[in-house]
mmCIF file of C-alpha atoms in Angstrom:
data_model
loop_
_atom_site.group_PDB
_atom_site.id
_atom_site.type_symbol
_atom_site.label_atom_id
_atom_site.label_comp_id
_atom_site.label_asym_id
_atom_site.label_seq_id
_atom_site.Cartn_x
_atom_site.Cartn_y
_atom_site.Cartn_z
ATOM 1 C CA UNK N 1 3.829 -22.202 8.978
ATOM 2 C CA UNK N 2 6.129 -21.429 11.884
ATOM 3 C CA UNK N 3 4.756 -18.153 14.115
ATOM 4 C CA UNK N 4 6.592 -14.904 14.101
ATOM 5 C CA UNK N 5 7.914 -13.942 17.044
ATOM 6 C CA UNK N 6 7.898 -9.838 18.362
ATOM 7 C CA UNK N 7 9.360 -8.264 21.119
ATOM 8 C CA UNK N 8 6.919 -5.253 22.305
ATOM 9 C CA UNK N 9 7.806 -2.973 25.109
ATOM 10 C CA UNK N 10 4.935 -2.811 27.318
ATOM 11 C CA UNK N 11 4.702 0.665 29.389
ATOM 12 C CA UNK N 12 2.174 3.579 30.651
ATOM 13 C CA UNK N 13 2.101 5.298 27.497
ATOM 14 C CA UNK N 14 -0.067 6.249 24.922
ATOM 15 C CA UNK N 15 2.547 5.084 22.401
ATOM 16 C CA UNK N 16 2.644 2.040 23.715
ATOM 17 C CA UNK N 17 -1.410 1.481 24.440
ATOM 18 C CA UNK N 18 -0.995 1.963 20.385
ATOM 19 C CA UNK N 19 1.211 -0.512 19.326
ATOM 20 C CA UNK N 20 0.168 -3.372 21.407
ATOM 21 C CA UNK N 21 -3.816 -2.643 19.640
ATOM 22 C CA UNK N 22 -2.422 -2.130 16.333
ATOM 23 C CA UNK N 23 -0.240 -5.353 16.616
ATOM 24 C CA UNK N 24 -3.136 -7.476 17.929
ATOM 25 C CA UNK N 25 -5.318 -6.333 15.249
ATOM 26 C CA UNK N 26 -2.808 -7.447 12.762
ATOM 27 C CA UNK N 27 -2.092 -10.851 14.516
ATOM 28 C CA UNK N 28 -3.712 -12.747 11.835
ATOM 29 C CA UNK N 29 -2.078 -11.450 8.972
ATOM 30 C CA UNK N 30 1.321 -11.242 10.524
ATOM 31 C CA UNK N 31 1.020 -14.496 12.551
ATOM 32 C CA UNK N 32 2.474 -13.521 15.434
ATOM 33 C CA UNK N 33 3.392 -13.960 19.186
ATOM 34 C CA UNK N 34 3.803 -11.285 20.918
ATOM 35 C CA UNK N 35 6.716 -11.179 23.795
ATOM 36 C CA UNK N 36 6.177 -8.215 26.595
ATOM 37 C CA UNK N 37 9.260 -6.843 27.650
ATOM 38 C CA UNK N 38 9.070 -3.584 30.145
ATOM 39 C CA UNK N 39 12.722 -2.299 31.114
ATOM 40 C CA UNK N 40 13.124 0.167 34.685
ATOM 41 C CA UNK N 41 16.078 2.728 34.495
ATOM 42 C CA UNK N 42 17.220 2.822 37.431
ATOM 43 C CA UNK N 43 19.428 6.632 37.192
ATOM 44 C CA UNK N 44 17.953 8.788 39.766
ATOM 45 C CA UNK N 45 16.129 6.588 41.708
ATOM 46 C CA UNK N 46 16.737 5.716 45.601
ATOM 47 C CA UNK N 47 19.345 2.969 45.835
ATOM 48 C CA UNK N 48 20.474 3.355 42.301
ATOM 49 C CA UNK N 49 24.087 3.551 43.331
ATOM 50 C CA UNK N 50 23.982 0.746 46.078
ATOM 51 C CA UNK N 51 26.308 -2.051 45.973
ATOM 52 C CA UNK N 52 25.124 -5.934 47.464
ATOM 53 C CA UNK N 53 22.097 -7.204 49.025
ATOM 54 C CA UNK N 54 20.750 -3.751 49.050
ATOM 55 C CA UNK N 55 21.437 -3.313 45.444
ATOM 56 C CA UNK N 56 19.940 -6.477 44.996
ATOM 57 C CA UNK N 57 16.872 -6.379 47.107
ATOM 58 C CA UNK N 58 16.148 -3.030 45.771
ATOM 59 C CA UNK N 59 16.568 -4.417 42.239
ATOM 60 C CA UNK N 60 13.974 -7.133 42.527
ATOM 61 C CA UNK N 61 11.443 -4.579 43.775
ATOM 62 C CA UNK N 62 12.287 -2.852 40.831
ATOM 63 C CA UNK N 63 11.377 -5.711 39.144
ATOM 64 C CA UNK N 64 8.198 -6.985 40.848
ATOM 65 C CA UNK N 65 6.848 -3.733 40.769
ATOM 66 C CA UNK N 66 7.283 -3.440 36.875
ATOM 67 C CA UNK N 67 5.976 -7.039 36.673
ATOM 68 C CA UNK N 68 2.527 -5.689 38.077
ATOM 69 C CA UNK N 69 2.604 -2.906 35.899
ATOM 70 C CA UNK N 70 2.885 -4.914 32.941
ATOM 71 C CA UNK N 71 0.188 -7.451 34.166
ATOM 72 C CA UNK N 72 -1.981 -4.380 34.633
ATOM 73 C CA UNK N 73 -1.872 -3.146 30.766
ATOM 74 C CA UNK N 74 -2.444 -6.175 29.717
ATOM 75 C CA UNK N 75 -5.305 -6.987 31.807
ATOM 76 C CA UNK N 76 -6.742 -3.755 30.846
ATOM 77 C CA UNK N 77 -6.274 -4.082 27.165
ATOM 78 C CA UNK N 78 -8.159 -7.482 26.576
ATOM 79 C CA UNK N 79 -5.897 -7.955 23.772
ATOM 80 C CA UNK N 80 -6.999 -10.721 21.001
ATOM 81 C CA UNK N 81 -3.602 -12.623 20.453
ATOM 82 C CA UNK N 82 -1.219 -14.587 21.452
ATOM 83 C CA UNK N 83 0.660 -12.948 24.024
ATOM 84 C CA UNK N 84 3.855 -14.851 25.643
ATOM 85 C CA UNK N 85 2.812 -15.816 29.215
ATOM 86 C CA UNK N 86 6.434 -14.506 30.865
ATOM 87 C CA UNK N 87 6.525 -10.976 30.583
ATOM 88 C CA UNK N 88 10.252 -10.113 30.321
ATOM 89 C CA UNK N 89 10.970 -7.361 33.097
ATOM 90 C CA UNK N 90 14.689 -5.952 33.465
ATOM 91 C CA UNK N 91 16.330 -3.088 35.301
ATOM 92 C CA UNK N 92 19.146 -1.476 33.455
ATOM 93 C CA UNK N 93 19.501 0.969 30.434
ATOM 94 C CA UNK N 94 16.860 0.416 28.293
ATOM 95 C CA UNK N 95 18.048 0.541 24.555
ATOM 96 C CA UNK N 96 21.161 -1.779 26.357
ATOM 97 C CA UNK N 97 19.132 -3.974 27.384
ATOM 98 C CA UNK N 98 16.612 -4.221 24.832
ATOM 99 C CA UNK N 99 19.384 -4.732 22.066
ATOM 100 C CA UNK N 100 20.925 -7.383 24.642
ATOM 101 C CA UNK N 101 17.143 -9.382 24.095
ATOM 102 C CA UNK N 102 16.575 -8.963 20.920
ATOM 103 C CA UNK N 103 20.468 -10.599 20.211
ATOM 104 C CA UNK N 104 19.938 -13.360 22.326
ATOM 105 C CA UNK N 105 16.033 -14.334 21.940
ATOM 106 C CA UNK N 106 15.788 -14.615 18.270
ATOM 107 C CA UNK N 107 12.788 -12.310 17.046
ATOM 108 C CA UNK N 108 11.803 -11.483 13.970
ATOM 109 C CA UNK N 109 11.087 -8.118 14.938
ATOM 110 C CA UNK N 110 10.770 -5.884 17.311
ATOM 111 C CA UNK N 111 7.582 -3.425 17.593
ATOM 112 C CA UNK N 112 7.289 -0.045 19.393
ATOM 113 C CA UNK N 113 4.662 2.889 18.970
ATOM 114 C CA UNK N 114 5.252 6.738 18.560
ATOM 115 C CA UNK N 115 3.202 9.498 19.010
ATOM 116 C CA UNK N 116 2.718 11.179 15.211
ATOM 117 C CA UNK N 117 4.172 14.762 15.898
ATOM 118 C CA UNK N 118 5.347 14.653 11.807
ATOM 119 C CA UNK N 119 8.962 15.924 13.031
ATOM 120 C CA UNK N 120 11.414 14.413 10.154
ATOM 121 C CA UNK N 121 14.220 15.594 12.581
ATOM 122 C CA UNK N 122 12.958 13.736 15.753
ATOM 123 C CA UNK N 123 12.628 10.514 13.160
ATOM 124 C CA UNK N 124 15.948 10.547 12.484
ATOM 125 C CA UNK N 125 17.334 11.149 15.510
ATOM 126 C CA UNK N 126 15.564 7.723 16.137
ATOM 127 C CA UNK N 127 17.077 6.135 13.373
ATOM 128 C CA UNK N 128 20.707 7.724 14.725
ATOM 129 C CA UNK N 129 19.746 6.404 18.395
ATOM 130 C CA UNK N 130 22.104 3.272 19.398
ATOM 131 C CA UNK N 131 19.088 0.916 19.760
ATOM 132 C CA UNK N 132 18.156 1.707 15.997
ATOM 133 C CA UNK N 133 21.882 1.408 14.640
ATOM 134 C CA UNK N 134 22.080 -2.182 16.064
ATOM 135 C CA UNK N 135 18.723 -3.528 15.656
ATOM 136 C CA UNK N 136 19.549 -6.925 14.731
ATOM 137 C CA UNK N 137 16.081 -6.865 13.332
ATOM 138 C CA UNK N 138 13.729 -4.655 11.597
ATOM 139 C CA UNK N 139 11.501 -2.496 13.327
ATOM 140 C CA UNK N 140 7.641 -2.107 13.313
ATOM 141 C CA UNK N 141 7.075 1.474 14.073
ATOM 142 C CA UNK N 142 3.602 2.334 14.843
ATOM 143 C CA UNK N 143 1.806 5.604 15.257
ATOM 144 C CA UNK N 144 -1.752 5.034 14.213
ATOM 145 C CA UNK N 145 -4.239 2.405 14.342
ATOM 146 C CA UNK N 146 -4.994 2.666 10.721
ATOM 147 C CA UNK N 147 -7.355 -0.465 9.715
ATOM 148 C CA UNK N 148 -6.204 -1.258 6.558
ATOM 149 C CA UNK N 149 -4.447 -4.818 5.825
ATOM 150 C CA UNK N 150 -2.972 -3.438 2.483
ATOM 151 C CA UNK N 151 0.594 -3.177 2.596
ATOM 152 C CA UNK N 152 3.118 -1.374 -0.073
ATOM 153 C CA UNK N 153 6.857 -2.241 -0.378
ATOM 154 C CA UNK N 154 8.288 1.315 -0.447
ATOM 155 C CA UNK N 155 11.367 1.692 -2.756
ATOM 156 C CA UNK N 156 13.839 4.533 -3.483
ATOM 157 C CA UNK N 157 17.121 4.863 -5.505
ATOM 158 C CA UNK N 158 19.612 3.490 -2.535
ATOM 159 C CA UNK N 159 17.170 0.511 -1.716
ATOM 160 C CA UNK N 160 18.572 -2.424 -1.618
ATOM 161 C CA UNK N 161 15.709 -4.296 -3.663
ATOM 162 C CA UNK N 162 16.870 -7.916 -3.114
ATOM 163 C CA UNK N 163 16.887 -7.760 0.999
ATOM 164 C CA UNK N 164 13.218 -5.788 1.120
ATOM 165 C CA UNK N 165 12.216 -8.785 -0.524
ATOM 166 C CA UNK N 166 13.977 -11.030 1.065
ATOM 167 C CA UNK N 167 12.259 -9.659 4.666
ATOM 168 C CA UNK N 168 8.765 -9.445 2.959
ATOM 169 C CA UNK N 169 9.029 -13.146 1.983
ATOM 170 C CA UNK N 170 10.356 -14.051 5.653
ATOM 171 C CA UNK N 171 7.505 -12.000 7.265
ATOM 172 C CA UNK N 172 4.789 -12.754 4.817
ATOM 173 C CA UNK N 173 5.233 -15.880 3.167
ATOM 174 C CA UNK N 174 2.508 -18.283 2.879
ATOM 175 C CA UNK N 175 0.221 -15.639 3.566
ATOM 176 C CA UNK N 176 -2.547 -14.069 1.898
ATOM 177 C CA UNK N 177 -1.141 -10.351 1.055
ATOM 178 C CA UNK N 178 -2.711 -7.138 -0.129
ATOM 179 C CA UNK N 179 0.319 -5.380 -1.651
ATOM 180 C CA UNK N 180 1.370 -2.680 -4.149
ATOM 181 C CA UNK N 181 4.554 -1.562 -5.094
ATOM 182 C CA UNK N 182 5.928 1.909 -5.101
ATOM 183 C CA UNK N 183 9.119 3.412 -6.590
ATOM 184 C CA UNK N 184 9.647 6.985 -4.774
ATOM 185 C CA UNK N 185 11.685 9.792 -6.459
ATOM 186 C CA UNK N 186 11.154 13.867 -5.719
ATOM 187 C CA UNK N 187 11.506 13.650 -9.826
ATOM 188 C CA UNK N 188 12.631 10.935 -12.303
ATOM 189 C CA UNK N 189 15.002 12.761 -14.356
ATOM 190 C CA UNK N 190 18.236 12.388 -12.702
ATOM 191 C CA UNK N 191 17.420 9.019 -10.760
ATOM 192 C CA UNK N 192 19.626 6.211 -10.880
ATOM 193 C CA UNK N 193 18.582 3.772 -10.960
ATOM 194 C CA UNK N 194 15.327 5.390 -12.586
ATOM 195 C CA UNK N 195 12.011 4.751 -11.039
ATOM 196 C CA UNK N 196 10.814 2.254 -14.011
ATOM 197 C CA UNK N 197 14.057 0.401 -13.421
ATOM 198 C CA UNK N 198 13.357 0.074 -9.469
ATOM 199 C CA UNK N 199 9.748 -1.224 -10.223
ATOM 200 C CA UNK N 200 10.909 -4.054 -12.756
ATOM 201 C CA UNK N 201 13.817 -4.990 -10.491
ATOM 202 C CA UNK N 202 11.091 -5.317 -7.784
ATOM 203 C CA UNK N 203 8.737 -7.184 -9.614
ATOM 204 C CA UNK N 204 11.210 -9.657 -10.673
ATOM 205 C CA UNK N 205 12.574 -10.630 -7.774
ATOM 206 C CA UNK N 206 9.147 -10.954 -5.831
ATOM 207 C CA UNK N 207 7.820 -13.042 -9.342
ATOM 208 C CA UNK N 208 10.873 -15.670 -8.277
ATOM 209 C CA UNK N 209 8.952 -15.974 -4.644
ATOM 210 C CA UNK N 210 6.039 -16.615 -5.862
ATOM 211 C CA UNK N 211 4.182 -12.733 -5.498
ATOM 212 C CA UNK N 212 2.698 -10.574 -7.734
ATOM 213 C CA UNK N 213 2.075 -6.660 -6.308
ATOM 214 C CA UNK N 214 -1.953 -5.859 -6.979
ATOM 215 C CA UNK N 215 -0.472 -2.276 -8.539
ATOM 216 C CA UNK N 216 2.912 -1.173 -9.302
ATOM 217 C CA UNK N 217 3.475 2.862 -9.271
ATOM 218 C CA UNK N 218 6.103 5.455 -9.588
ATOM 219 C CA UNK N 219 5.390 8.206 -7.067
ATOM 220 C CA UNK N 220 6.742 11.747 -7.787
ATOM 221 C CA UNK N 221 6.727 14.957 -6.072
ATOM 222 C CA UNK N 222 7.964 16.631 -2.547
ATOM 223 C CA UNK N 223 8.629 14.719 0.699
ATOM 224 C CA UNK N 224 4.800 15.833 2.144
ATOM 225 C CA UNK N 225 2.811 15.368 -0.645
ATOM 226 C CA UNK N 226 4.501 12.007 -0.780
ATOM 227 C CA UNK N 227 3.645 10.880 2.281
ATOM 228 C CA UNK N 228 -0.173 12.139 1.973
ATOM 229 C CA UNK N 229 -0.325 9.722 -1.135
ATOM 230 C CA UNK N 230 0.885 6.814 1.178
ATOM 231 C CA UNK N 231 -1.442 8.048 4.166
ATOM 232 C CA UNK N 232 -4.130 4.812 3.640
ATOM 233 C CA UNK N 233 -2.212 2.261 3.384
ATOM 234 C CA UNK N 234 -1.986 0.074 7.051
ATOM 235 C CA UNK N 235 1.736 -0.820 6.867
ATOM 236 C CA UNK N 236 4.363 0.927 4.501
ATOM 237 C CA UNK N 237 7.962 -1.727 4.394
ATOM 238 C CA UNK N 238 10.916 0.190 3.500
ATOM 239 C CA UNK N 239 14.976 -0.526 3.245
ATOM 240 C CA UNK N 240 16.890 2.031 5.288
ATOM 241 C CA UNK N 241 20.999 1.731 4.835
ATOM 242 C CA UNK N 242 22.338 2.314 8.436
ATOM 243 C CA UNK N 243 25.936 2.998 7.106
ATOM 244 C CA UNK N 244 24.480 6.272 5.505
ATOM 245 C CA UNK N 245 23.867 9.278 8.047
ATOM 246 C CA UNK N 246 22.672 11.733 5.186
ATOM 247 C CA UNK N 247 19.146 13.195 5.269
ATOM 248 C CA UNK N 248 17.489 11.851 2.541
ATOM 249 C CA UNK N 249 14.040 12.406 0.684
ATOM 250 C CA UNK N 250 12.689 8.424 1.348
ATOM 251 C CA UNK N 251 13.504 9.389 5.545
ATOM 252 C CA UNK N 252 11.406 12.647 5.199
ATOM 253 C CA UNK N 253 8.933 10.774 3.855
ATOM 254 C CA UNK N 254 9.209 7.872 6.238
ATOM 255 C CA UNK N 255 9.471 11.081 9.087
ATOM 256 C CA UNK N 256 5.896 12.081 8.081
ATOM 257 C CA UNK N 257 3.379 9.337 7.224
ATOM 258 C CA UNK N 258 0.614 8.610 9.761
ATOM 259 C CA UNK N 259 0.971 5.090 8.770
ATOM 260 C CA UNK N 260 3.327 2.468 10.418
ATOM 261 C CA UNK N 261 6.154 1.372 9.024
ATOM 262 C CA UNK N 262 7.936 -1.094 8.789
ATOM 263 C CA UNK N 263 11.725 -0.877 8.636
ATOM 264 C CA UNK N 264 14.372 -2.815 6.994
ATOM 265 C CA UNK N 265 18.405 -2.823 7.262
#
């Protein structure tokens, strides 16, 4: 069973402190190594606009200094997992350069944590943000260190069934899964396709792969009582369609669980 491989941003934050626990706690289901990467912006800062060996020289500072920063979290963390031994330290724009890694090193995903402020507008202004639009990858966003290991494939009436699946299988397969799955609608009378339908579709295609869901369950009702319903599970996957801008009721859902998600394209 090959390893996963996950870029994390490592940095000062309490975001951050967050997702690297969360991921380590989950090493052993996910089988995963985990790849530090901590990016300096250089705007504002002295010698920011120097050209040459200044440019340069003040550039590998940049660097070394963020290298010791990194080793410091680390250190401090005692993390349980298999962490890279190269941190990956670069000075440029961050979402540039982080899109620039994740095309060219391969990962399977790519892991970052938020601080749960519940604001469905500030979610998808992340979703809308460059690094989200070309994610070459999906995204493990983490905002709680919720113990659970059960996991529920979230689906709605624009989900595209067959490549939710398809990532489960590549992230989970061969391993030993606690899983339900859910078919979201704010009601079921005008859905199409209807709930029931979403469910069987779902079923079926994870039956081919070899998975059965522990409980399959249509889940009605407004955007926050949604979300409440889904508040115990320890990872929530869900499909988001990037060539769609328009609000819809599975993002204010997404916008407002506690738990992390994980998301698709």
């Amino acid at each position: 069973m090959d390893m996963l491989k996950a870029l994390v941003p490592v940095e000062m934050t309490l975001a951050s402190n967050v997702a690297l626990r969360y991921l380590c706690r989950k090493a052993e289901l996910l089988g995963i190594a985990v790849q530090p990467v901590h990016v300096e912006e250089p705007d504002h800062k002295p010698h920011s606009s120097e050209t040459g060996w200044i440019r340069r020289s003040w550039e590998s500072g940049l660097r070394q200094a963020g290298l010791e920063e990194v080793q410091r979290i680390l250190n401090s963390e005692k993390l349980d997992c298999f962490i890279l031994p190269n941190p990956i330290v670069r000075v440029g724009d961050r979402e540039d350069t982080l899109l620039e890694e994740l095309r060219l090193g391969g990962y399977d995903f790519f892991v970052e944590g938020e601080v749960a402020n519940f604001n469905t507008g500030a979610f998808r202004k992340r979703l809308r943000s460059k690094l989200y639009r070309q994610m070459p990858c999906p995204v493990l966003l983490v905002r709680n260190m919720i113990q659970s290991d059960r996991l529920v494939l979230l689906l709605d009436e624009k989900t595209d069934v067959e490549s939710l699946v398809g990532r489960f299988h590549h992230l989970f397969g061969g391993r030993t899964v606690d899983f339900d799955l859910c078919a979201y609608a704010m009601d079921d009378l005008h859905q199409d396709p209807h709930p029931d339908e979403l469910l069987s579709e779902g079923a079926e295609l994870l039956g081919k792969l070899g998975y059965a869901p522990a409980r399959s369950f249509t889940l009605l009702g407004a955007p926050e009582t949604a979300a409440r319903s889904l508040g115990d599970y320890g990872m929530i996957l869900a499909h988001m369609d990037r060539k769609s801008n328009r609000k819809s009721p599975l993002t204010e859902v997404l916008g407002l669980v506690s738990s992390p998600i994980l998301i698709c394209w």
